[in-house]
Amino acid sequence: MTVKTEIRDGLHILAMNDGKLNCVTMPMRRSLVLALDAAAADPLCKAVILIGKGRAFSAGADLNEMNSEKALSSPRLHDTVLSIIEDMSVPVVAALHGSALGGGLELALACSYRVAKADTMLGLPEVALGLMPGAGGTQRLPRAIGVEAALNMALSGKLIPAAKAKEGLIDRIIDGDLLEGAVAFAREIASIRPIPRLNDVKIDRNMVSGFLQFSRGVAKMDPRRLPGLIPIIDAVEASITMAPADGGAFEFKSFKKLMNSDESQPFRYAFLAERATASISGVDPKTARPVLKVAIIGAGTMGSGIAIALAQAGIEVQILDLNPDALQRGLSHCRNTWDRSVSKGKLTQAKRDRFVASVEGVESYDQIADCDLVIEAVVEQMSVKKDVFSSLDAVMKKGAVLATNTSSLNVDEIAASTMRPEDVVGLHFFSPANIMQLLEIVRGKETADDVLATSLALAKRIGKVPVVAGVCDGFIGNRMIDSYLAQAMYLLEEGATPSQVDLALEKWGMAMGPFRMSDVVGNDVPWDGRKHRRAANPELKSPVIADEVCERGWFGQKTGLGWYKYVPGARKPAPNPELSAVMEAVSAKLSLHRRRISDEEIVHRCIFALVNEGAAILAEGYAQRGSDIDIAYLFGYGFPRFRGGPMFFADSFGLFRMIREMKKFAANPHGNPEFWTPHPLLQGLSDSENDISKHKVQS
Ligand code: NAD
């Protein structure tokens, strides 16, 4: 039985215990009904206490069940379990700890009273999954804490600790043992009549109609395009305008519609895909080596950002830089970042002091010898990296993990400069490293499984989303972005402008268009890469315009000119006044008649380029799952979550239809037509009517 009852002097204590997070799955719902029925049938029962064993009261719906028929089959939460609770002739006290989320919070809201440990996290996170509450959350929460606070919670999906919950949600915070506190509370309220029921509370419509209208306006403009926003507002309005049973039915109908809608799928897919990235076949998380102290080599942009991320997770950090001024600049960057957070009220002085104290600048390799992990973040030059790794090899204690933050160099070659290549791994952070959530973990040929497990554990500890990649040029993310950027630039040569391309892709959902993004990163970075690749392969095809821009020193924001012009103090970039002449000259040199290009062609060429390159990466085994590629793009490249990621988008667009378009692109003689031969993996999946986002590499 998932729910066990203990009877203590007339109190029925119902303990939910599924060994996990007490999700309101079919077995849990059945078990709750049986336990509640038994309490209702007991003439000596004075009150019921509903409590969760393990880590949580209840984390709500189980997403895997949600994708099956069982989710909505009887006994259902909203109209069976919760109705039974509300119809009990004795009070029901929910005793909360850990978390009470979604269906878990809705379960608590149907109870007569709620007591909680101060740190219980409460929330209605359904919105972030492309859904909405479906078991009375939009009906009872406004009655508990008011329309404004309830809408804020349901529309943001944010979690709040019970201690900070608005009055009306929690009746008592329990300091000591939760069950004992709940028992004492239940004894105090057992005979109070009428039994409080949130559905009996009436909301004054006049007070809130303005707020509802305002919320609708904001929701319509929300760039996340969460499909639950407007239905949540409508359902909250129903809690005011309709009788409770009708409001509940209205909410459930909208919930069901959303659940079956195309719009909600990418959000649920992304949620599950994110949780899958850390599971790597053959790698046992329990083998992770302990990491207490980390050294960083290089205190520049990346080194100092990584130091911030580590220190904030309670890890002791030592930074070493060959240049004493650079070291001081790196340390000041850490301090200034935390000082700014203190002045904005986002960080306490005590925490800031703790973070500052945990980052130490050092001058020699001997001082870092006992660190458990080293992250190298020096300049992107193989010879320098090799020197650093042979120094590390000479001093670091046995078992230390040696990581490189290289964004493009061969991790196997770096590893070969040590006598312990099995301890070497790539930890590719994204800039700014303390903010960006993606961590690409690059598994070298010889990287040991427990080194990979250590890297995955570190990612989790510092709040990053890991994606494991193999050693190939650009790994997953940057290899794909190269193909995407190449298309964006070929489009310029054919007649588009940077702002047209950027706007088309931003309107489609990308956080930043390719040219704005390139100006932020610096156009010189890929230029260096192109020069190296061209040296190795003189036949390499790349857009002429990219080199023309770099030869003029237009490296982007850092030089004031790039694809745009950056005027100090101006919020938006202006057009680079000299660029059109350069673009026209390039088109003429390539004998191209500049033409009007549609936004659709821009989007399809750039996004399908990501997909075709992603298919190659999968086929070559450099990514383990199609969904890992999507997660890299959602967390590292500003790909819109409402499209699920490039692979998920390809599936929803239809592989057959996409391949047909690729063939049309291949007929355009400009811009590397061979690239548009659909990768055989893509073609095969299309022929067999399978999805690339579900594709897994067999190990
Ligand atoms: P940076 O130029 O800002 O910093 C490099 C630092 O390394 C400098 O402070 C320099 O003094 C120091 N350094 C150079 N040689 C050294 C040596 N032998 N020993 C110790 N210190 C040395 O560079 P960055 O942007 O922080 O990039 C560092 C690494 O991270 C590069 O491999 C880069 O490709 C990678 N990376 C950069 C970004 C980015 O957006 N900047 C993103 C991902 C990865």
XYZ file of C-alpha atoms and ligand atoms in Angstrom:
743
model
C 0.000 0.000 0.000
C 1.384 3.419 -0.905
C -0.544 5.050 1.926
C -0.222 3.574 5.419
C -2.624 4.500 8.203
C -1.735 4.724 11.865
C -4.567 5.371 14.303
C -3.576 7.368 17.361
C -6.303 8.161 19.860
C -8.963 8.926 17.240
C -6.557 10.549 14.771
C -6.099 8.769 11.441
C -2.559 9.493 10.306
C -2.279 8.775 6.575
C 1.346 8.542 5.482
C 2.053 8.630 1.751
C 5.183 6.652 0.980
C 6.100 5.589 -2.536
C 9.828 5.624 -1.770
C 10.271 8.604 -4.131
C 8.523 11.960 -4.202
C 4.972 10.800 -3.448
C 3.680 11.806 -6.847
C -0.081 11.557 -7.169
C 0.053 8.565 -9.495
C -2.734 6.052 -9.976
C -1.501 3.723 -7.148
C -1.171 6.708 -4.813
C -4.656 7.992 -5.682
C -6.232 4.567 -5.174
C -4.440 4.116 -1.907
C -5.521 7.557 -0.688
C -9.150 6.823 -1.508
C -9.064 3.548 0.449
C -7.419 5.182 3.478
C -9.846 8.115 3.440
C -12.822 5.750 3.109
C -11.569 3.807 6.135
C -11.261 7.036 8.139
C -14.769 8.128 7.076
C -16.151 4.747 8.165
C -14.549 4.919 11.613
C -17.066 6.447 14.086
C -14.236 7.179 16.519
C -12.205 9.200 14.000
C -11.818 12.809 15.195
C -9.503 14.124 12.490
C -7.253 12.969 9.670
C -3.624 13.944 9.167
C -2.156 13.592 5.677
C 1.626 13.485 5.660
C 4.386 12.399 3.245
C 7.278 10.113 4.123
C 10.689 10.577 2.560
C 11.860 13.718 0.805
C 8.528 15.395 0.082
C 4.887 15.737 0.987
C 4.155 15.322 -2.718
C 5.827 16.611 -5.875
C 2.534 16.416 -7.796
C 1.940 14.664 -11.084
C 4.387 12.148 -12.470
C 5.283 13.418 -15.934
C 5.872 9.934 -17.276
C 2.375 8.959 -16.172
C 1.074 12.215 -17.576
C 2.159 11.068 -21.023
C 0.045 7.917 -20.625
C -3.663 7.162 -20.379
C -3.385 6.465 -16.660
C -3.017 10.146 -15.796
C -6.681 10.890 -16.175
C -8.227 7.567 -15.334
C -10.248 6.900 -12.243
C -9.831 7.583 -9.387
C -8.902 11.061 -10.558
C -7.349 13.597 -8.256
C -9.581 16.586 -8.847
C -13.042 15.084 -8.686
C -12.544 11.938 -6.636
C -9.693 12.195 -4.141
C -10.104 15.899 -3.432
C -13.915 15.678 -3.247
C -13.673 12.863 -0.718
C -11.349 15.017 1.416
C -13.691 18.013 1.230
C -16.736 15.910 2.075
C -15.217 14.332 5.201
C -17.207 14.972 8.353
C -13.964 15.450 10.313
C -11.188 17.956 9.574
C -8.231 16.867 7.430
C -4.840 18.412 8.234
C -2.117 18.367 5.582
C 1.349 18.209 7.161
C 3.909 19.456 4.647
C 7.665 19.097 4.365
C 10.201 19.007 1.511
C 7.945 20.118 -1.274
C 4.268 20.376 -2.081
C 4.133 21.108 -5.774
C 1.445 21.113 -8.435
C -0.941 18.261 -7.652
C 0.772 17.974 -4.252
C -0.130 21.537 -3.351
C -3.613 21.041 -4.783
C -4.006 18.035 -2.503
C -3.015 20.185 0.464
C -5.371 22.976 -0.595
C -8.336 20.594 -0.525
C -7.559 19.774 3.117
C -9.214 21.748 5.906
C -5.887 22.982 7.342
C -2.221 23.046 6.348
C 0.764 22.946 8.689
C 4.333 22.922 7.367
C 8.020 22.935 8.114
C 9.344 26.439 7.397
C 11.486 25.332 4.446
C 8.796 23.369 2.588
C 8.785 24.559 -1.010
C 5.313 25.376 -2.295
C 4.327 26.091 -5.865
C 2.284 25.438 -8.968
C 5.026 24.779 -11.548
C 2.696 23.357 -14.226
C 2.965 26.511 -16.325
C 6.643 25.823 -17.027
C 5.672 22.436 -18.437
C 3.308 24.036 -20.910
C 0.381 23.091 -18.688
C -1.801 24.576 -15.963
C -3.046 23.316 -12.613
C -5.801 20.775 -13.199
C -6.926 19.789 -9.731
C -8.338 22.931 -8.250
C -5.131 24.986 -7.964
C -6.632 27.910 -9.858
C -9.826 27.633 -7.785
C -8.657 27.172 -4.214
C -5.391 29.135 -4.228
C -7.088 32.492 -5.032
C -9.553 31.761 -2.232
C -6.648 31.082 0.143
C -4.289 33.968 -0.633
C -6.176 36.315 -2.954
C -6.306 36.562 -6.726
C -3.173 38.635 -7.230
C -0.839 36.442 -5.166
C -2.381 33.248 -6.575
C -2.021 34.415 -10.164
C 1.575 35.418 -9.527
C 2.328 31.957 -8.213
C 0.516 30.071 -10.970
C 1.791 32.261 -13.827
C 5.411 32.333 -12.687
C 5.533 28.697 -11.594
C 7.983 29.858 -8.923
C 8.402 27.990 -5.668
C 8.235 29.758 -2.319
C 9.244 28.485 1.107
C 6.339 27.958 3.496
C 7.822 30.518 5.890
C 7.327 33.201 3.214
C 3.920 32.032 2.006
C 1.168 34.571 1.972
C -1.251 34.421 4.879
C -4.025 31.933 4.262
C -1.889 29.221 2.698
C -0.270 27.763 5.811
C -2.061 27.697 9.161
C 0.968 26.923 11.311
C 4.714 26.581 10.837
C 5.978 23.581 12.790
C 9.403 24.000 14.360
C 10.114 20.585 15.828
C 8.988 17.161 14.641
C 6.413 17.624 11.877
C 4.168 14.709 12.780
C 4.110 15.570 16.499
C 3.351 19.210 15.628
C 0.567 18.134 13.278
C -0.905 15.806 15.919
C -0.951 18.635 18.481
C -2.545 20.963 15.901
C -5.161 18.367 14.931
C -6.164 17.916 18.567
C -6.650 21.697 18.905
C -8.911 22.017 15.870
C -10.672 18.630 15.870
C -13.959 19.903 17.240
C -14.161 23.249 15.440
C -17.261 23.482 13.221
C -17.944 24.354 10.514
C -14.884 22.680 9.073
C -13.113 25.274 6.923
C -13.262 24.614 3.180
C -11.511 26.916 0.762
C -14.260 26.382 -1.794
C -16.701 28.094 0.611
C -14.723 31.367 0.433
C -16.190 34.056 -1.859
C -13.985 36.464 -3.823
C -15.094 40.024 -4.534
C -15.105 40.319 -8.323
C -14.906 44.112 -8.404
C -11.597 44.154 -6.614
C -9.794 42.043 -9.198
C -11.151 42.622 -12.691
C -8.495 45.281 -13.412
C -5.729 42.962 -12.316
C -7.055 40.138 -14.492
C -7.115 42.413 -17.506
C -3.582 43.599 -16.789
C -2.368 40.002 -16.432
C -3.895 39.051 -19.773
C -2.039 41.916 -21.439
C 1.276 40.842 -19.906
C 0.673 37.167 -20.730
C 0.007 37.907 -24.400
C 3.392 39.636 -24.684
C 5.319 36.944 -22.787
C 8.219 35.829 -25.002
C 8.292 32.352 -23.464
C 4.996 31.618 -25.234
C 3.840 29.352 -22.436
C 0.493 27.998 -23.586
C -0.889 27.823 -20.036
C -0.755 31.548 -19.268
C -4.108 32.684 -20.657
C -5.969 29.474 -19.633
C -4.684 30.001 -16.062
C -6.025 33.557 -15.991
C -9.366 32.378 -17.417
C -9.599 29.624 -14.820
C -8.766 32.010 -11.964
C -11.500 34.280 -13.272
C -13.839 31.295 -13.207
C -13.086 30.891 -9.496
C -14.741 34.289 -9.065
C -17.567 34.076 -11.550
C -18.653 30.468 -11.239
C -19.840 28.143 -8.491
C -16.948 26.000 -7.155
C -18.038 22.805 -8.945
C -18.441 24.630 -12.267
C -15.152 26.500 -11.821
C -13.404 23.190 -11.102
C -14.950 21.585 -14.186
C -13.924 24.581 -16.293
C -10.342 24.325 -15.030
C -10.157 20.590 -15.715
C -11.509 20.990 -19.230
C -8.861 23.626 -20.035
C -6.175 21.452 -18.436
C -7.136 18.479 -20.593
C -7.175 20.603 -23.711
C -3.686 21.898 -22.924
C -2.393 18.448 -22.157
C -3.448 17.243 -25.571
C -2.276 20.365 -27.371
C 0.772 20.565 -29.630
C 1.880 23.730 -27.812
C 2.478 21.992 -24.493
C 4.575 19.117 -25.916
C 7.937 20.914 -26.278
C 7.906 22.017 -22.640
C 7.223 18.548 -21.291
C 9.755 17.065 -23.690
C 12.416 19.560 -22.543
C 11.706 18.810 -18.887
C 12.300 15.079 -19.351
C 15.187 15.577 -21.814
C 17.005 17.767 -19.296
C 16.775 15.063 -16.669
C 18.067 12.425 -19.086
C 21.373 14.085 -20.034
C 23.245 12.942 -16.928
C 22.488 9.304 -17.508
C 25.337 7.907 -19.549
C 25.484 4.212 -20.254
C 28.201 2.501 -18.262
C 28.793 5.490 -16.002
C 27.786 4.951 -12.380
C 27.121 8.220 -10.505
C 28.227 6.532 -7.279
C 31.801 6.305 -8.588
C 32.243 10.105 -8.682
C 35.475 11.170 -6.988
C 35.081 13.606 -4.075
C 35.668 17.242 -5.008
C 36.296 19.668 -2.163
C 38.918 21.942 -3.619
C 39.298 23.095 -7.219
C 42.143 24.952 -8.927
C 41.609 27.159 -11.963
C 44.459 28.015 -14.318
C 43.890 31.368 -16.030
C 42.015 34.206 -14.333
C 40.527 35.747 -17.498
C 36.904 35.989 -18.597
C 36.242 32.284 -18.228
C 38.501 31.474 -15.268
C 36.992 34.184 -13.073
C 33.430 33.285 -14.120
C 34.048 29.621 -13.308
C 35.511 30.639 -9.927
C 32.289 32.515 -9.128
C 30.141 29.512 -10.058
C 32.226 27.144 -7.919
C 32.503 29.432 -4.876
C 28.751 29.980 -4.902
C 28.313 26.223 -4.610
C 30.489 26.144 -1.504
C 33.622 24.852 -3.230
C 37.065 26.115 -2.219
C 38.855 27.658 -5.206
C 42.454 28.559 -6.002
C 43.205 30.592 -9.134
C 46.596 30.676 -10.776
C 47.553 33.053 -13.579
C 50.937 33.605 -15.090
C 50.314 37.328 -15.194
C 49.995 38.905 -11.691
C 47.888 41.808 -13.022
C 45.499 39.395 -14.748
C 45.216 37.451 -11.509
C 44.289 40.590 -9.575
C 41.785 41.572 -12.294
C 40.205 38.115 -12.081
C 39.912 38.258 -8.301
C 38.443 41.781 -8.483
C 35.930 40.555 -11.057
C 34.730 37.931 -8.554
C 34.526 40.487 -5.729
C 32.789 43.108 -7.872
C 30.197 40.607 -9.077
C 29.297 39.728 -5.493
C 29.403 43.368 -4.358
C 26.901 44.247 -7.073
C 24.628 41.443 -5.884
C 24.858 42.759 -2.310
C 23.975 46.285 -3.415
C 20.977 44.955 -5.362
C 19.833 43.095 -2.243
C 20.289 39.705 -3.930
C 23.091 38.507 -1.650
C 23.745 38.961 2.055
C 27.007 40.553 3.191
C 27.812 37.401 5.184
C 27.483 35.175 2.119
C 29.486 37.612 0.023
C 32.273 37.497 2.626
C 32.174 33.713 2.617
C 32.403 33.577 -1.186
C 35.276 36.080 -1.291
C 37.172 34.117 1.365
C 36.749 30.887 -0.586
C 38.624 32.161 -3.659
C 42.384 32.435 -3.245
C 44.879 33.709 -5.806
C 48.075 31.630 -5.981
C 51.360 32.005 -7.809
C 52.785 28.540 -8.223
C 51.703 25.076 -9.262
C 53.042 23.631 -5.965
C 50.288 25.472 -4.101
C 47.513 23.704 -5.995
C 48.971 20.183 -5.867
C 46.399 18.841 -3.415
C 43.322 20.078 -5.308
C 40.820 17.405 -6.333
C 40.118 18.968 -9.709
C 41.837 21.545 -11.924
C 40.096 23.505 -14.651
C 42.426 25.015 -17.218
C 41.106 28.234 -18.801
C 44.173 29.807 -20.421
C 44.388 31.161 -23.974
C 43.121 28.962 -26.805
C 46.500 27.769 -28.104
C 47.445 24.124 -28.188
C 51.108 24.722 -27.297
C 50.163 26.765 -24.210
C 47.551 24.218 -23.120
C 50.053 21.378 -23.508
C 52.606 23.233 -21.357
C 49.978 23.798 -18.684
C 48.930 20.138 -18.706
C 52.462 18.835 -18.440
C 53.018 21.156 -15.438
C 49.798 19.831 -13.918
C 50.873 16.263 -14.586
C 54.097 16.911 -12.689
C 52.522 18.325 -9.528
C 48.910 17.263 -9.095
C 48.140 14.549 -6.569
C 47.193 11.113 -7.852
C 43.484 10.893 -8.707
C 43.041 14.607 -9.369
C 40.779 15.317 -12.354
C 42.446 17.493 -14.989
C 39.909 19.463 -17.017
C 40.240 21.858 -19.926
C 37.761 24.581 -20.820
C 38.856 24.611 -24.450
C 36.071 25.474 -26.850
C 37.644 23.982 -29.951
C 40.956 22.223 -29.366
C 41.408 18.466 -29.409
C 40.991 17.189 -25.847
C 42.740 13.904 -26.731
C 45.823 15.800 -27.882
C 45.814 17.813 -24.651
C 45.398 14.597 -22.637
C 48.338 13.034 -24.501
C 50.646 15.674 -23.054
C 50.183 14.002 -19.644
C 51.042 10.562 -18.321
C 47.452 10.229 -17.092
C 45.094 10.801 -20.051
C 42.374 8.833 -18.216
C 42.115 11.723 -15.723
C 41.658 14.357 -18.437
C 38.250 15.647 -19.513
C 36.828 18.735 -21.201
C 34.612 20.989 -19.089
C 33.360 23.483 -21.626
C 31.667 26.330 -19.802
C 29.811 29.047 -21.682
C 30.294 32.766 -21.177
C 29.457 34.291 -18.699
C 30.370 31.078 -16.879
C 28.629 32.030 -13.640
C 25.345 32.663 -15.488
C 25.092 30.317 -18.472
C 23.577 27.005 -17.484
C 25.070 24.698 -20.093
C 28.185 22.673 -19.305
C 29.424 20.597 -22.222
C 31.410 17.701 -20.788
C 33.866 16.481 -23.379
C 34.699 12.820 -23.043
C 38.112 12.057 -24.444
C 39.122 8.747 -25.967
C 40.748 7.764 -22.696
C 38.637 9.653 -20.163
C 37.865 7.256 -17.302
C 34.215 6.546 -16.486
C 34.632 7.805 -12.917
C 36.105 11.067 -14.255
C 32.952 11.486 -16.298
C 30.862 10.656 -13.217
C 32.842 13.290 -11.263
C 32.205 15.878 -13.978
C 28.469 15.110 -14.022
C 28.309 15.352 -10.236
C 30.149 18.677 -10.309
C 27.712 20.036 -12.900
C 24.791 19.138 -10.681
C 26.423 20.656 -7.630
C 27.034 24.008 -9.299
C 23.583 24.113 -10.887
C 24.674 23.511 -14.481
C 22.953 21.352 -17.061
C 25.494 18.843 -18.391
C 25.578 17.534 -21.932
C 28.207 14.924 -22.732
C 29.978 15.305 -26.076
C 32.735 13.405 -27.832
C 35.926 14.937 -29.200
C 35.165 16.528 -32.563
C 35.733 19.978 -33.990
C 33.528 22.338 -31.955
C 32.038 19.454 -29.936
C 28.213 19.506 -30.149
C 27.221 23.129 -29.710
C 29.870 25.035 -31.640
C 30.114 22.503 -34.454
C 26.418 23.020 -35.114
C 26.584 26.780 -34.696
C 29.273 26.963 -37.396
C 26.857 25.495 -39.939
C 24.110 27.839 -38.758
C 26.353 30.905 -38.993
C 27.605 29.848 -42.409
C 24.014 29.874 -43.712
C 23.354 33.260 -42.096
C 26.383 34.667 -43.918
C 25.620 33.059 -47.276
C 22.227 34.764 -46.967
C 24.016 38.135 -46.654
C 25.985 37.377 -49.799
C 22.736 36.569 -51.615
C 20.916 39.749 -50.626
C 19.831 39.797 -46.959
C 21.089 42.224 -44.303
C 22.287 41.373 -40.775
C 19.265 43.017 -39.186
C 16.843 41.204 -41.504
C 18.398 37.848 -40.631
C 18.568 38.646 -36.914
C 14.990 39.892 -36.786
C 13.623 36.901 -38.697
C 15.280 34.460 -36.305
C 14.442 36.487 -33.201
C 10.804 36.698 -34.287
C 10.911 32.926 -34.710
C 12.107 32.688 -31.109
C 15.920 32.719 -30.952
C 17.037 34.841 -28.004
C 19.597 36.621 -30.179
C 20.042 36.605 -33.940
C 23.292 35.181 -35.394
C 24.906 38.541 -36.176
C 24.163 40.143 -32.832
C 25.474 36.966 -31.217
C 28.651 36.952 -33.317
C 29.355 40.565 -32.389
C 29.032 39.667 -28.701
C 31.336 36.632 -28.935
C 33.824 38.419 -31.217
C 34.192 37.741 -34.942
C 37.910 37.102 -34.530
C 37.253 33.884 -32.548
C 35.768 31.888 -35.488
C 38.179 33.653 -37.856
C 41.106 32.048 -36.016
C 39.315 28.709 -36.242
C 38.750 29.122 -39.993
C 42.405 29.939 -40.571
C 43.483 26.782 -38.762
C 40.987 24.614 -40.595
C 41.877 26.132 -43.933
C 45.540 25.390 -43.291
C 44.604 21.739 -42.798
C 42.047 21.697 -45.629
C 42.580 24.305 -48.369
C 39.289 23.209 -50.009
C 37.285 24.313 -46.964
C 34.202 26.262 -48.003
C 33.227 29.252 -45.929
C 31.454 32.550 -46.551
C 33.696 35.205 -48.068
C 31.917 37.966 -46.175
C 33.045 36.534 -42.823
C 36.723 37.036 -43.692
C 36.102 40.437 -45.301
C 34.593 41.734 -42.073
C 37.464 40.399 -39.967
C 40.126 41.761 -42.305
C 38.715 45.223 -41.594
C 39.119 44.627 -37.858
C 35.342 44.607 -37.356
C 35.437 42.119 -34.514
C 32.143 43.188 -32.947
C 31.282 44.898 -29.684
C 34.869 44.939 -28.454
C 36.034 47.019 -31.437
C 32.889 49.172 -31.707
C 32.255 47.861 -35.232
C 31.181 44.465 -36.427
C 28.024 43.403 -38.204
C 26.649 46.457 -36.410
C 28.035 49.692 -35.049
C 28.197 50.146 -31.287
C 27.935 53.702 -30.056
C 28.897 54.086 -26.387
C 25.799 54.791 -24.316
C 23.325 53.686 -27.023
C 21.143 50.771 -25.986
C 20.706 49.291 -29.425
C 23.347 48.595 -32.053
C 23.125 50.751 -35.190
C 23.763 49.519 -38.741
C 27.448 49.435 -39.646
C 27.431 52.216 -42.298
C 30.241 50.677 -44.310
C 28.910 47.134 -44.385
C 26.439 47.408 -47.296
C 29.192 48.476 -49.681
C 31.278 45.507 -48.555
C 28.338 43.107 -48.950
C 27.583 44.439 -52.438
C 31.225 44.112 -53.459
C 31.311 40.518 -52.183
C 28.094 39.631 -54.046
C 29.516 41.152 -57.238
C 32.789 39.274 -56.813
C 30.818 36.038 -56.449
C 28.647 36.982 -59.473
C 25.532 36.912 -57.338
C 22.528 39.114 -58.138
C 21.349 40.315 -54.762
C 17.722 39.207 -54.311
C 14.902 39.703 -51.848
C 14.980 36.834 -49.386
C 11.943 35.822 -47.359
C 12.001 35.453 -43.587
C 10.883 31.868 -44.052
C 13.919 31.035 -46.178
C 16.176 32.683 -43.592
C 14.715 30.693 -40.716
C 14.592 27.393 -42.546
C 18.117 27.607 -43.923
C 19.618 28.497 -40.552
C 17.603 26.087 -38.426
C 17.747 23.142 -40.846
C 21.517 23.635 -40.975
C 21.548 23.002 -37.210
C 19.496 19.858 -37.712
C 21.590 18.403 -40.542
C 24.835 19.004 -38.636
C 23.223 17.646 -35.462
C 22.279 14.485 -37.351
C 25.915 14.056 -38.412
C 27.070 14.506 -34.799
C 24.612 11.852 -33.654
C 25.495 9.459 -36.437
C 29.188 9.846 -35.663
C 28.478 9.107 -31.998
C 29.634 12.473 -30.610
C 26.264 12.953 -28.877
C 24.486 10.140 -27.116
C 20.882 11.207 -27.703
C 19.029 13.515 -30.052
C 17.485 15.087 -26.980
C 20.963 15.908 -25.551
C 21.533 18.121 -28.585
C 18.267 19.896 -27.884
C 19.257 20.518 -24.277
C 22.611 21.969 -25.374
C 20.738 24.387 -27.620
C 18.071 25.317 -25.059
C 20.613 26.032 -22.313
C 23.633 27.271 -24.241
C 22.428 28.988 -27.404
C 19.168 30.760 -26.603
C 17.048 28.317 -28.633
C 13.377 28.864 -27.737
C 11.986 26.323 -25.304
C 8.578 26.553 -26.943
C 10.137 24.850 -29.961
C 11.748 22.126 -27.848
C 15.211 22.347 -29.474
C 16.383 21.926 -33.079
C 15.803 18.158 -33.181
C 12.375 18.343 -31.578
C 11.481 21.150 -33.954
C 12.592 19.034 -36.924
C 10.299 16.233 -35.783
C 7.349 18.538 -35.289
C 7.997 20.204 -38.654
C 8.204 16.730 -40.180
C 11.476 15.158 -41.351
C 10.016 14.310 -44.738
C 8.917 17.893 -45.295
C 12.236 19.265 -44.047
C 14.256 17.007 -46.336
C 12.159 18.180 -49.263
C 13.106 21.773 -48.450
C 16.762 20.839 -48.028
C 16.740 19.471 -51.545
C 15.481 22.834 -52.800
C 18.328 24.575 -50.956
C 20.772 22.167 -52.582
C 19.632 23.449 -55.983
C 21.022 26.899 -55.089
C 24.575 26.842 -56.449
C 25.787 29.381 -53.913
C 26.683 28.521 -50.332
C 27.979 24.967 -50.275
C 25.123 23.051 -51.968
C 26.648 19.700 -50.892
C 25.904 20.618 -47.289
C 22.221 20.208 -48.105
C 22.418 16.523 -48.896
C 20.290 15.255 -46.019
C 22.452 13.262 -43.654
C 21.753 9.513 -44.129
C 20.632 9.286 -40.495
C 18.033 11.964 -41.122
C 16.931 10.330 -44.350
C 16.716 6.922 -42.648
C 14.653 8.248 -39.758
C 12.349 9.990 -42.192
C 11.950 6.820 -44.278
C 11.165 4.739 -41.202
C 8.881 7.484 -39.799
C 10.930 7.807 -36.627
C 11.900 10.889 -34.637
C 15.417 12.264 -34.448
C 14.754 13.782 -31.019
C 14.123 10.253 -29.725
C 17.171 8.778 -31.447
C 19.718 7.155 -29.127
C 23.204 6.057 -30.022
C 23.697 2.369 -29.223
C 26.790 1.922 -27.096
P 41.217 35.310 -21.488
O 42.175 35.805 -22.466
O 40.171 36.223 -20.947
O 41.988 34.697 -20.251
C 43.083 33.841 -20.346
C 43.928 34.020 -19.093
O 44.910 33.001 -19.069
C 44.673 35.358 -19.041
O 44.421 35.975 -17.793
C 46.143 34.967 -19.181
O 46.999 35.806 -18.404
C 46.131 33.568 -18.612
N 47.204 32.717 -19.112
C 47.693 32.640 -20.368
N 48.657 31.687 -20.427
C 48.760 31.164 -19.189
C 49.557 30.151 -18.600
N 50.442 29.488 -19.326
N 49.397 29.883 -17.300
C 48.504 30.549 -16.556
N 47.733 31.525 -17.053
C 47.844 31.820 -18.344
O 40.540 34.025 -22.172
P 39.100 33.407 -21.905
O 38.105 34.080 -22.795
O 38.848 33.341 -20.460
O 39.281 31.934 -22.497
C 39.971 30.942 -21.793
C 39.660 29.582 -22.391
O 38.266 29.358 -22.347
C 40.044 29.446 -23.852
O 40.478 28.119 -24.066
C 38.757 29.689 -24.586
O 38.673 29.072 -25.842
C 37.781 29.048 -23.630
N 36.404 29.557 -23.726
C 36.155 30.893 -23.887
C 34.850 31.343 -23.964
C 34.532 32.811 -24.094
O 33.405 33.146 -24.494
N 35.434 33.701 -23.750
C 33.783 30.432 -23.883
C 34.090 29.077 -23.702
C 35.397 28.658 -23.620
